[in-house]
Amino acid sequence: MTMQQPGAAPTTRRRARWERYRVTHPFSAKAQATLWGLVAGVVAVAALAGWALDMKGGVIIVAVIPFIIAWFEGQRTAFQFDVAGVRIGQVQLPWHDVTQFVVAHSPDGRHTLLGVRLRPGAVPPAGVNVPPRHPAIPAPFHVAVQAAKFDMAKMVQKARKYAPQHIRIVAADSHSEQVVA
């Protein structure tokens, strides 16, 4: 245990889960139905195991539910960066391969396009399909999110707090690019 100096502010530990920036896909009835179907299935299996094997079904529920929730969060996440790196769509990229986050707007204005530029020589993870190029965003990996769900100021704040210092955020339009942070 460490002793603090008199008058010093108490130290707190940050939890890695909250040290992230995340933008989600819009609500999906299919993903929501799958989530509740999986939960109901686990409860049914737990009840059956409790009845047939005379064991506590709650153990199954407690053991499996975190995996179901992690799957659901993975389905909803469009763009995220945290201590592990950058996740764009279903692709996880390490920090040392990423040089820039690129932000652009779709021509109709309803979506914000979030992209990632890789360092020269960086190779996408094995088995990853690079999405087809979108004319509004000059980045090989990109996702579209609802414009209402994206906050540039919050992204910049979190990037300065949690991302490595070499990461730049670039706002792009059809004619130019501007470094935001």
Coordinates of C-alpha atoms in Angstrom, one line a residue:
M1 CA 0.0 0.0 0.0
T2 CA 1.4 3.4 -0.9
M3 CA 1.1 6.4 1.4
Q4 CA -0.1 9.7 0.0
Q5 CA 1.2 13.1 0.8
P6 CA -1.1 15.2 2.9
G7 CA -3.4 17.3 0.7
A8 CA -2.7 15.2 -2.4
A9 CA -5.6 14.1 -4.5
P10 CA -6.5 10.4 -4.1
T11 CA -5.2 8.2 -6.9
T12 CA -7.7 6.2 -8.9
R13 CA -7.2 3.3 -11.2
R14 CA -8.7 3.5 -14.7
R15 CA -10.4 0.5 -16.1
A16 CA -9.3 -0.5 -19.5
R17 CA -12.9 -1.1 -20.7
W18 CA -13.7 2.6 -20.3
E19 CA -10.5 3.8 -21.9
R20 CA -11.9 3.7 -25.4
Y21 CA -13.7 5.6 -28.0
R22 CA -16.6 3.7 -29.6
V23 CA -19.2 4.5 -32.3
T24 CA -21.9 1.9 -32.9
H25 CA -24.0 0.8 -35.8
P26 CA -27.7 1.8 -35.8
F27 CA -30.2 -0.4 -34.0
S28 CA -30.6 -3.8 -35.6
A29 CA -33.7 -5.8 -35.0
K30 CA -31.9 -9.0 -36.2
A31 CA -29.0 -8.6 -33.7
Q32 CA -31.5 -7.7 -30.9
A33 CA -33.6 -10.8 -31.6
T34 CA -30.5 -13.0 -31.8
L35 CA -29.3 -11.6 -28.4
W36 CA -32.6 -12.4 -26.7
G37 CA -32.8 -15.8 -28.4
L38 CA -29.4 -16.7 -27.2
V39 CA -30.2 -15.5 -23.6
A40 CA -33.5 -17.5 -23.7
G41 CA -31.6 -20.6 -25.0
V42 CA -29.0 -20.4 -22.3
V43 CA -31.7 -20.1 -19.6
A44 CA -33.5 -23.1 -21.1
V45 CA -30.3 -25.1 -21.2
A46 CA -29.6 -24.1 -17.6
A47 CA -33.1 -25.1 -16.5
L48 CA -32.8 -28.4 -18.3
A49 CA -29.4 -29.1 -16.8
G50 CA -30.7 -28.2 -13.4
W51 CA -33.6 -30.6 -13.8
A52 CA -31.8 -33.5 -15.6
L53 CA -28.4 -33.4 -14.0
D54 CA -29.5 -32.0 -10.6
M55 CA -27.0 -29.2 -10.9
K56 CA -27.3 -25.5 -10.3
G57 CA -28.4 -23.9 -13.7
G58 CA -27.2 -20.5 -12.5
V59 CA -23.6 -21.6 -13.0
I60 CA -24.2 -22.1 -16.8
I61 CA -25.9 -18.7 -17.0
V62 CA -23.1 -16.9 -15.2
A63 CA -20.5 -18.7 -17.3
V64 CA -22.1 -18.1 -20.7
I65 CA -23.8 -14.7 -20.6
P66 CA -20.6 -12.6 -20.7
F67 CA -19.7 -14.3 -24.0
I68 CA -23.1 -13.5 -25.4
I69 CA -22.8 -9.9 -24.3
A70 CA -19.3 -9.6 -25.9
W71 CA -20.7 -11.0 -29.1
F72 CA -23.5 -8.5 -29.1
E73 CA -21.2 -5.6 -28.4
G74 CA -19.0 -6.8 -31.3
Q75 CA -21.9 -6.8 -33.7
R76 CA -22.9 -3.2 -32.7
T77 CA -19.4 -1.7 -32.8
A78 CA -18.6 0.1 -36.1
F79 CA -15.4 1.9 -35.0
Q80 CA -13.4 1.8 -31.8
F81 CA -10.0 2.5 -30.4
D82 CA -8.7 1.5 -27.1
V83 CA -5.4 0.3 -25.5
A84 CA -5.3 -2.8 -27.8
G85 CA -5.5 -0.8 -31.1
V86 CA -8.2 0.2 -33.6
R87 CA -11.2 -1.8 -34.6
I88 CA -12.9 -0.7 -37.8
G89 CA -15.9 -2.9 -38.7
Q90 CA -14.8 -6.4 -37.8
V91 CA -11.1 -5.7 -38.4
Q92 CA -8.7 -5.3 -35.5
L93 CA -5.5 -3.3 -36.3
P94 CA -2.6 -2.8 -34.0
W95 CA -1.5 0.8 -33.1
H96 CA 1.9 0.5 -34.8
D97 CA 0.2 -0.1 -38.2
V98 CA -2.2 2.9 -38.0
T99 CA -1.1 6.4 -38.9
Q100 CA -4.3 8.4 -39.3
F101 CA -8.0 8.4 -38.7
V102 CA -9.8 10.0 -41.6
V103 CA -13.3 11.5 -41.2
A104 CA -15.5 12.4 -44.2
H105 CA -19.2 12.9 -44.8
S106 CA -21.3 11.0 -47.3
P107 CA -22.6 13.1 -50.2
D108 CA -26.2 12.8 -48.8
G109 CA -25.0 14.1 -45.4
R110 CA -26.7 11.3 -43.4
H111 CA -23.6 9.4 -42.7
T112 CA -20.1 10.1 -41.4
L113 CA -17.4 8.0 -42.9
L114 CA -14.6 6.9 -40.5
G115 CA -11.5 5.5 -42.1
V116 CA -8.0 4.4 -41.1
R117 CA -4.8 4.9 -43.0
L118 CA -2.0 2.4 -42.4
R119 CA 1.7 3.0 -42.3
P120 CA 3.7 2.3 -45.5
G121 CA 4.4 -1.4 -45.7
A122 CA 1.7 -2.4 -43.2
V123 CA -0.2 -5.5 -44.3
P124 CA -3.9 -6.0 -43.3
P125 CA -4.5 -9.0 -41.1
A126 CA -4.8 -12.4 -42.8
G127 CA -8.2 -13.2 -44.2
V128 CA -9.5 -9.6 -44.1
N129 CA -11.3 -8.3 -47.1
V130 CA -10.6 -4.6 -47.8
P131 CA -13.9 -2.9 -48.5
P132 CA -14.4 -1.4 -51.9
R133 CA -13.2 2.1 -52.2
H134 CA -15.7 4.9 -51.4
P135 CA -15.3 8.1 -53.4
A136 CA -15.9 10.3 -50.4
I137 CA -13.2 8.9 -48.2
P138 CA -9.5 8.4 -49.1
A139 CA -8.8 5.6 -46.7
P140 CA -8.6 1.8 -47.4
F141 CA -10.5 0.7 -44.3
H142 CA -13.6 2.6 -43.6
V143 CA -17.1 2.3 -42.1
A144 CA -20.2 4.5 -42.4
V145 CA -21.9 5.6 -39.2
Q146 CA -25.0 7.7 -38.6
A147 CA -23.9 11.4 -38.6
A148 CA -26.0 11.9 -35.4
K149 CA -23.9 9.3 -33.6
F150 CA -20.5 10.8 -34.4
D151 CA -19.0 13.6 -32.3
M152 CA -15.6 14.9 -33.7
A153 CA -14.8 16.9 -30.5
K154 CA -15.2 13.7 -28.4
M155 CA -13.1 11.7 -30.9
V156 CA -10.3 14.2 -30.7
Q157 CA -10.5 14.4 -26.9
K158 CA -10.3 10.6 -26.6
A159 CA -7.6 10.3 -29.2
R160 CA -5.4 12.8 -27.3
K161 CA -6.1 10.9 -24.1
Y162 CA -5.8 7.2 -25.2
A163 CA -4.2 7.0 -28.7
P164 CA -0.4 7.0 -29.3
Q165 CA 1.1 10.4 -30.1
H166 CA 1.8 9.5 -33.7
I167 CA -1.9 9.3 -34.6
R168 CA -3.4 12.2 -36.6
I169 CA -7.0 12.9 -37.2
V170 CA -7.8 14.2 -40.7
A171 CA -11.0 15.8 -42.0
A172 CA -11.4 15.1 -45.7
D173 CA -13.8 16.3 -48.3
S174 CA -13.8 15.8 -52.1
H175 CA -11.2 18.5 -52.7
S176 CA -8.9 18.6 -49.7
E177 CA -7.8 17.3 -46.4
Q178 CA -7.2 19.1 -43.1
V179 CA -5.4 17.8 -40.0
V180 CA -7.7 18.3 -37.1
A181 CA -5.5 16.9 -34.3

